[in-house]
Protein backbone atom coordinates (compact mmCIF):
# COMPACT_ATOMS: atom_id res chain seq x y z
CA UNK A 1 0.00 0.00 0.00
CA UNK A 2 1.47 3.36 -0.93
CA UNK A 3 2.38 5.55 2.00
CA UNK A 4 0.20 8.56 0.99
CA UNK A 5 -2.92 6.42 0.79
CA UNK A 6 -2.01 4.69 4.02
CA UNK A 7 -1.67 8.06 5.84
CA UNK A 8 -5.02 9.19 4.52
CA UNK A 9 -6.77 5.98 5.59
CA UNK A 10 -5.11 6.18 9.01
CA UNK A 11 -6.38 9.75 9.53
CA UNK A 12 -9.89 8.84 8.45
CA UNK A 13 -9.90 5.76 10.71
CA UNK A 14 -8.65 7.78 13.70
CA UNK A 15 -11.50 10.29 13.24
CA UNK A 16 -14.11 7.53 13.03
CA UNK A 17 -12.71 5.85 16.15
CA UNK A 18 -12.88 9.17 18.04
CA UNK A 19 -16.49 9.63 16.95
CA UNK A 20 -17.43 6.05 17.89
CA UNK A 21 -15.75 6.39 21.30
CA UNK A 22 -17.66 9.59 22.02
CA UNK A 23 -20.92 7.89 21.06
CA UNK A 24 -20.20 4.99 23.45
CA UNK A 25 -19.40 7.40 26.32
CA UNK A 26 -22.58 9.39 25.66
CA UNK A 27 -24.83 6.33 25.63
CA UNK A 28 -23.30 4.00 28.17
CA UNK A 29 -25.28 5.32 31.13
CA UNK A 30 -28.63 4.94 29.35
CA UNK A 31 -30.28 1.50 29.28
CA UNK A 32 -29.00 -0.91 26.60
CA UNK A 33 -29.63 -4.60 25.90
CA UNK A 34 -27.11 -7.24 26.95
CA UNK A 35 -27.31 -10.63 25.21
CA UNK A 36 -25.11 -13.70 25.36
CA UNK A 37 -23.41 -15.42 22.42
CA UNK A 38 -21.38 -18.66 22.52
CA UNK A 39 -21.80 -19.10 26.32
CA UNK A 40 -23.43 -17.26 29.24
CA UNK A 41 -20.23 -15.25 29.84
CA UNK A 42 -19.78 -14.20 26.21
CA UNK A 43 -21.64 -10.87 26.22
CA UNK A 44 -22.78 -8.55 23.48
CA UNK A 45 -24.64 -5.26 23.88
CA UNK A 46 -26.58 -2.93 21.66
CA UNK A 47 -23.54 -0.64 21.69
CA UNK A 48 -21.18 -3.36 20.37
CA UNK A 49 -23.55 -3.84 17.42
CA UNK A 50 -24.21 -0.13 16.87
CA UNK A 51 -20.47 0.67 16.91
CA UNK A 52 -19.58 -2.06 14.43
CA UNK A 53 -22.38 -1.11 12.09
CA UNK A 54 -21.23 2.56 12.28
CA UNK A 55 -17.76 1.53 11.04
CA UNK A 56 -19.13 -0.80 8.37
CA UNK A 57 -21.39 1.90 6.97
CA UNK A 58 -18.57 4.47 6.90
CA UNK A 59 -16.11 2.06 5.27
CA UNK A 60 -18.59 0.88 2.63
CA UNK A 61 -19.45 4.51 1.72
CA UNK A 62 -15.87 5.78 1.66
CA UNK A 63 -13.87 2.75 0.50
CA UNK A 64 -16.26 0.48 -1.43
CA UNK A 65 -13.37 -1.75 -2.56
CA UNK A 66 -12.20 -2.52 0.97
CA UNK A 67 -13.39 -5.61 2.89
CA UNK A 68 -14.31 -5.97 6.54
CA UNK A 69 -13.96 -8.66 9.18
CA UNK A 70 -16.01 -7.67 12.23
CA UNK A 71 -16.84 -9.53 15.41
CA UNK A 72 -20.56 -8.82 15.35
CA UNK A 73 -21.11 -10.09 11.81
CA UNK A 74 -21.79 -6.83 9.90
CA UNK A 75 -18.67 -7.36 7.79
CA UNK A 76 -17.91 -9.74 4.93
CA UNK A 77 -17.28 -13.47 4.88
CA UNK A 78 -13.72 -13.69 3.60
CA UNK A 79 -11.64 -16.64 2.50
CA UNK A 80 -8.44 -14.77 1.71
CA UNK A 81 -6.45 -11.81 3.00
CA UNK A 82 -6.10 -10.30 -0.49
CA UNK A 83 -6.83 -6.59 -0.86
CA UNK A 84 -7.42 -4.06 1.93
CA UNK A 85 -9.22 -5.49 4.95
CA UNK A 86 -10.43 -3.70 8.07
CA UNK A 87 -10.48 -6.06 11.07
CA UNK A 88 -12.75 -4.60 13.72
CA UNK A 89 -13.57 -5.29 17.33
CA UNK A 90 -16.11 -2.56 18.16
CA UNK A 91 -15.80 -3.12 21.92
CA UNK A 92 -13.00 -5.38 23.10
CA UNK A 93 -13.64 -6.18 26.76
CA UNK A 94 -17.44 -6.21 26.66
CA UNK A 95 -17.58 -7.84 30.10
CA UNK A 96 -15.57 -4.90 31.50
CA UNK A 97 -17.83 -2.49 29.61
CA UNK A 98 -20.97 -4.01 31.15
CA UNK A 99 -19.71 -4.64 34.69
CA UNK A 100 -17.04 -2.02 35.22
CA UNK A 101 -17.71 0.76 32.72
CA UNK A 102 -13.98 0.98 32.01
CA UNK A 103 -11.05 -1.04 30.62
CA UNK A 104 -12.54 -1.66 27.19
CA UNK A 105 -11.28 -0.60 23.79
CA UNK A 106 -12.18 -0.08 20.17
CA UNK A 107 -9.69 -2.05 18.08
CA UNK A 108 -9.11 -1.66 14.35
CA UNK A 109 -6.36 -3.28 12.31
CA UNK A 110 -6.07 -2.50 8.61
CA UNK A 111 -4.26 -5.10 6.50
CA UNK A 112 -3.25 -5.01 2.85
CA UNK A 113 -2.54 -8.34 1.09
CA UNK A 114 -2.04 -9.92 4.51
CA UNK A 115 0.35 -7.29 5.84
CA UNK A 116 -0.66 -5.24 8.89
CA UNK A 117 -0.44 -1.59 7.80
CA UNK A 118 -2.36 0.34 10.47
CA UNK A 119 -3.30 -0.47 14.07
CA UNK A 120 -5.54 1.62 16.34
CA UNK A 121 -6.56 0.67 19.87
CA UNK A 122 -8.63 3.26 21.73
CA UNK A 123 -8.98 2.88 25.49
CA UNK A 124 -12.33 4.67 25.51
CA UNK A 125 -12.64 5.69 29.18
CA UNK A 126 -8.97 6.52 29.72
CA UNK A 127 -9.08 8.42 26.42
CA UNK A 128 -5.79 6.89 25.32
CA UNK A 129 -5.05 6.12 21.69
CA UNK A 130 -2.44 3.47 20.93
CA UNK A 131 -1.70 3.62 17.23
CA UNK A 132 0.83 2.71 14.59
CA UNK A 133 1.48 2.78 10.89
CA UNK A 134 3.84 0.06 9.65
CA UNK A 135 7.50 1.20 9.71
CA UNK A 136 6.57 4.57 11.24
CA UNK A 137 6.71 3.72 14.94
CA UNK A 138 4.06 3.18 17.59
CA UNK A 139 2.45 5.95 19.61
CA UNK A 140 0.43 6.45 22.75
CA UNK A 141 -1.51 9.61 21.94
CA UNK A 142 1.17 12.03 20.61
CA UNK A 143 4.11 10.33 22.25
CA UNK A 144 6.20 7.79 20.37
CA UNK A 145 6.68 4.57 22.33
CA UNK A 146 10.32 3.51 22.73
CA UNK A 147 11.49 0.12 21.46
CA UNK A 148 11.08 -2.59 24.10
CA UNK A 149 14.01 -3.20 26.41
CA UNK A 150 15.50 -6.45 25.06
CA UNK A 151 17.14 -7.45 28.30
CA UNK A 152 14.31 -8.74 30.48
CA UNK A 153 14.85 -11.77 32.69
CA UNK A 154 11.71 -13.89 32.67
CA UNK A 155 11.83 -14.07 36.47
CA UNK A 156 11.38 -10.32 36.48
CA UNK A 157 8.72 -10.33 33.78
CA UNK A 158 5.02 -9.50 34.12
CA UNK A 159 2.80 -11.55 31.85
CA UNK A 160 -0.81 -10.86 30.88
CA UNK A 161 -3.01 -13.95 30.81
CA UNK A 162 -6.50 -15.05 31.71
CA UNK A 163 -6.75 -17.16 34.90
CA UNK A 164 -9.03 -19.41 32.89
CA UNK A 165 -5.99 -21.11 31.32
CA UNK A 166 -4.94 -22.33 34.78
CA UNK A 167 -8.18 -24.31 35.05
CA UNK A 168 -8.36 -25.70 31.54
CA UNK A 169 -6.49 -28.76 30.36
CA UNK A 170 -7.49 -28.65 26.70
CA UNK A 171 -4.49 -26.75 25.32
CA UNK A 172 -1.72 -26.93 27.93
CA UNK A 173 -1.64 -29.02 31.11
CA UNK A 174 -2.78 -26.96 34.09
CA UNK A 175 0.33 -27.97 36.05
CA UNK A 176 2.58 -26.53 33.34
CA UNK A 177 0.67 -23.25 33.37
CA UNK A 178 0.87 -23.14 37.17
CA UNK A 179 4.66 -23.66 37.04
CA UNK A 180 4.89 -20.88 34.47
CA UNK A 181 2.93 -18.51 36.73
CA UNK A 182 5.31 -19.30 39.60
CA UNK A 183 8.34 -18.71 37.39
CA UNK A 184 7.50 -15.16 36.31
CA UNK A 185 7.45 -12.14 38.62
CA UNK A 186 3.72 -11.56 38.23
CA UNK A 187 0.67 -12.05 36.03
CA UNK A 188 -2.12 -9.63 35.16
CA UNK A 189 -5.57 -10.08 33.66
CA UNK A 190 -7.02 -6.93 32.12
CA UNK A 191 -10.02 -8.49 30.34
CA UNK A 192 -9.29 -6.89 26.97
CA UNK A 193 -6.86 -8.61 24.63
CA UNK A 194 -6.44 -5.38 22.65
CA UNK A 195 -5.42 -3.47 25.77
CA UNK A 196 -3.00 -6.26 26.74
CA UNK A 197 -1.27 -5.81 23.36
CA UNK A 198 -1.25 -2.04 23.92
CA UNK A 199 0.24 -2.43 27.40
CA UNK A 200 2.94 -4.72 26.02
CA UNK A 201 3.78 -2.08 23.41
CA UNK A 202 3.90 0.51 26.18
CA UNK A 203 6.34 -1.74 28.06
CA UNK A 204 4.23 -2.03 31.23
CA UNK A 205 3.86 -5.79 30.76
CA UNK A 206 6.40 -8.06 29.06
CA UNK A 207 4.11 -10.53 27.34
CA UNK A 208 0.53 -11.69 26.90
CA UNK A 209 -0.71 -15.15 26.06
CA UNK A 210 -4.01 -16.77 25.32
CA UNK A 211 -5.00 -20.19 24.03
CA UNK A 212 -7.72 -18.84 21.76
CA UNK A 213 -8.33 -15.43 20.27
CA UNK A 214 -10.12 -14.22 17.15
CA UNK A 215 -8.59 -12.03 14.44
CA UNK A 216 -10.42 -8.90 15.71
CA UNK A 217 -8.91 -9.32 19.19
CA UNK A 218 -5.36 -9.10 17.85
CA UNK A 219 -5.27 -7.39 14.42
CA UNK A 220 -4.51 -3.86 15.64
CA UNK A 221 -2.29 -5.04 18.48
CA UNK A 222 0.03 -6.95 16.15
CA UNK A 223 0.76 -3.83 14.09
CA UNK A 224 1.44 -1.75 17.20
CA UNK A 225 3.62 -4.40 18.89
CA UNK A 226 5.64 -4.91 15.68
CA UNK A 227 6.61 -1.23 15.77
CA UNK A 228 8.31 -1.54 19.17
CA UNK A 229 10.17 -4.72 18.12
CA UNK A 230 7.83 -7.10 19.91
CA UNK A 231 6.87 -10.40 18.35
CA UNK A 232 3.52 -12.18 17.94
CA UNK A 233 3.05 -15.86 17.05
CA UNK A 234 0.90 -18.74 18.22
CA UNK A 235 2.04 -20.41 21.44
CA UNK A 236 4.14 -22.91 19.47
CA UNK A 237 6.00 -20.08 17.75
CA UNK A 238 4.22 -20.44 14.38
CA UNK A 239 2.88 -17.57 12.24
CA UNK A 240 -0.81 -16.68 12.67
CA UNK A 241 -3.70 -17.21 10.32
CA UNK A 242 -5.72 -13.98 10.38
CA UNK A 243 -8.83 -15.73 9.04
CA UNK A 244 -9.12 -18.11 12.01
CA UNK A 245 -8.87 -18.31 15.78
CA UNK A 246 -5.29 -18.80 17.00
CA UNK A 247 -3.48 -19.36 20.25
CA UNK A 248 -1.48 -16.20 20.88
CA UNK A 249 1.82 -15.24 22.37
CA UNK A 250 2.82 -11.61 22.01
CA UNK A 251 5.89 -10.54 23.90
CA UNK A 252 9.20 -8.86 24.14
CA UNK A 253 11.23 -10.83 21.60
CA UNK A 254 13.93 -11.62 24.19
CA UNK A 255 11.33 -13.72 26.08
CA UNK A 256 9.73 -15.41 23.10
CA UNK A 257 11.72 -18.66 23.03
CA UNK A 258 11.78 -18.99 26.81
CA UNK A 259 8.00 -18.64 27.15
CA UNK A 260 7.41 -21.15 24.34
CA UNK A 261 9.85 -23.61 25.93
CA UNK A 262 8.21 -23.19 29.36
CA UNK A 263 4.80 -24.07 27.97
CA UNK A 264 5.84 -26.70 25.43
CA UNK A 265 6.25 -29.51 27.93
CA UNK A 266 2.55 -29.38 28.88
CA UNK A 267 1.22 -28.74 25.37
CA UNK A 268 -1.64 -31.02 24.37
C1 LIG B 1 -12.61 -10.78 24.77
C2 LIG B 1 -11.52 -10.04 25.50
C3 LIG B 1 -10.90 -10.93 26.58
C4 LIG B 1 -10.36 -12.22 26.00
C5 LIG B 1 -11.50 -12.94 25.27
C6 LIG B 1 -12.07 -12.04 24.18
P1 LIG B 1 -14.68 -9.37 23.73
O1 LIG B 1 -13.15 -9.99 23.73
O2 LIG B 1 -10.50 -9.62 24.62
O3 LIG B 1 -9.83 -10.27 27.21
O4 LIG B 1 -9.88 -13.03 27.06
O5 LIG B 1 -11.00 -14.13 24.72
O6 LIG B 1 -13.10 -12.74 23.52
O7 LIG B 1 -15.60 -10.53 23.61
O8 LIG B 1 -14.83 -8.61 24.97
O9 LIG B 1 -14.64 -8.55 22.49
CA1 LIG C 1 -12.59 -9.09 21.53
CA1 LIG D 1 -15.91 -7.41 21.10
Short mmCIF file of C-alpha atoms in Angstrom, two decimals, residues 112-221:
data_model
loop_
_atom_site.label_atom_id
_atom_site.label_comp_id
_atom_site.label_asym_id
_atom_site.label_seq_id
_atom_site.Cartn_x
_atom_site.Cartn_y
_atom_site.Cartn_z
CA UNK A 112 -3.25 -5.01 2.85
CA UNK A 113 -2.54 -8.34 1.09
CA UNK A 114 -2.04 -9.92 4.51
CA UNK A 115 0.35 -7.29 5.84
CA UNK A 116 -0.66 -5.24 8.89
CA UNK A 117 -0.44 -1.59 7.80
CA UNK A 118 -2.36 0.34 10.47
CA UNK A 119 -3.30 -0.47 14.07
CA UNK A 120 -5.54 1.62 16.34
CA UNK A 121 -6.56 0.67 19.87
CA UNK A 122 -8.63 3.26 21.73
CA UNK A 123 -8.98 2.88 25.49
CA UNK A 124 -12.33 4.67 25.51
CA UNK A 125 -12.64 5.69 29.18
CA UNK A 126 -8.97 6.52 29.72
CA UNK A 127 -9.08 8.42 26.42
CA UNK A 128 -5.79 6.89 25.32
CA UNK A 129 -5.05 6.12 21.69
CA UNK A 130 -2.44 3.47 20.93
CA UNK A 131 -1.70 3.62 17.23
CA UNK A 132 0.83 2.71 14.59
CA UNK A 133 1.48 2.78 10.89
CA UNK A 134 3.84 0.06 9.65
CA UNK A 135 7.50 1.20 9.71
CA UNK A 136 6.57 4.57 11.24
CA UNK A 137 6.71 3.72 14.94
CA UNK A 138 4.06 3.18 17.59
CA UNK A 139 2.45 5.95 19.61
CA UNK A 140 0.43 6.45 22.75
CA UNK A 141 -1.51 9.61 21.94
CA UNK A 142 1.17 12.03 20.61
CA UNK A 143 4.11 10.33 22.25
CA UNK A 144 6.20 7.79 20.37
CA UNK A 145 6.68 4.57 22.33
CA UNK A 146 10.32 3.51 22.73
CA UNK A 147 11.49 0.12 21.46
CA UNK A 148 11.08 -2.59 24.10
CA UNK A 149 14.01 -3.20 26.41
CA UNK A 150 15.50 -6.45 25.06
CA UNK A 151 17.14 -7.45 28.30
CA UNK A 152 14.31 -8.74 30.48
CA UNK A 153 14.85 -11.77 32.69
CA UNK A 154 11.71 -13.89 32.67
CA UNK A 155 11.83 -14.07 36.47
CA UNK A 156 11.38 -10.32 36.48
CA UNK A 157 8.72 -10.33 33.78
CA UNK A 158 5.02 -9.50 34.12
CA UNK A 159 2.80 -11.55 31.85
CA UNK A 160 -0.81 -10.86 30.88
CA UNK A 161 -3.01 -13.95 30.81
CA UNK A 162 -6.50 -15.05 31.71
CA UNK A 163 -6.75 -17.16 34.90
CA UNK A 164 -9.03 -19.41 32.89
CA UNK A 165 -5.99 -21.11 31.32
CA UNK A 166 -4.94 -22.33 34.78
CA UNK A 167 -8.18 -24.31 35.05
CA UNK A 168 -8.36 -25.70 31.54
CA UNK A 169 -6.49 -28.76 30.36
CA UNK A 170 -7.49 -28.65 26.70
CA UNK A 171 -4.49 -26.75 25.32
CA UNK A 172 -1.72 -26.93 27.93
CA UNK A 173 -1.64 -29.02 31.11
CA UNK A 174 -2.78 -26.96 34.09
CA UNK A 175 0.33 -27.97 36.05
CA UNK A 176 2.58 -26.53 33.34
CA UNK A 177 0.67 -23.25 33.37
CA UNK A 178 0.87 -23.14 37.17
CA UNK A 179 4.66 -23.66 37.04
CA UNK A 180 4.89 -20.88 34.47
CA UNK A 181 2.93 -18.51 36.73
CA UNK A 182 5.31 -19.30 39.60
CA UNK A 183 8.34 -18.71 37.39
CA UNK A 184 7.50 -15.16 36.31
CA UNK A 185 7.45 -12.14 38.62
CA UNK A 186 3.72 -11.56 38.23
CA UNK A 187 0.67 -12.05 36.03
CA UNK A 188 -2.12 -9.63 35.16
CA UNK A 189 -5.57 -10.08 33.66
CA UNK A 190 -7.02 -6.93 32.12
CA UNK A 191 -10.02 -8.49 30.34
CA UNK A 192 -9.29 -6.89 26.97
CA UNK A 193 -6.86 -8.61 24.63
CA UNK A 194 -6.44 -5.38 22.65
CA UNK A 195 -5.42 -3.47 25.77
CA UNK A 196 -3.00 -6.26 26.74
CA UNK A 197 -1.27 -5.81 23.36
CA UNK A 198 -1.25 -2.04 23.92
CA UNK A 199 0.24 -2.43 27.40
CA UNK A 200 2.94 -4.72 26.02
CA UNK A 201 3.78 -2.08 23.41
CA UNK A 202 3.90 0.51 26.18
CA UNK A 203 6.34 -1.74 28.06
CA UNK A 204 4.23 -2.03 31.23
CA UNK A 205 3.86 -5.79 30.76
CA UNK A 206 6.40 -8.06 29.06
CA UNK A 207 4.11 -10.53 27.34
CA UNK A 208 0.53 -11.69 26.90
CA UNK A 209 -0.71 -15.15 26.06
CA UNK A 210 -4.01 -16.77 25.32
CA UNK A 211 -5.00 -20.19 24.03
CA UNK A 212 -7.72 -18.84 21.76
CA UNK A 213 -8.33 -15.43 20.27
CA UNK A 214 -10.12 -14.22 17.15
CA UNK A 215 -8.59 -12.03 14.44
CA UNK A 216 -10.42 -8.90 15.71
CA UNK A 217 -8.91 -9.32 19.19
CA UNK A 218 -5.36 -9.10 17.85
CA UNK A 219 -5.27 -7.39 14.42
CA UNK A 220 -4.51 -3.86 15.64
CA UNK A 221 -2.29 -5.04 18.48
#
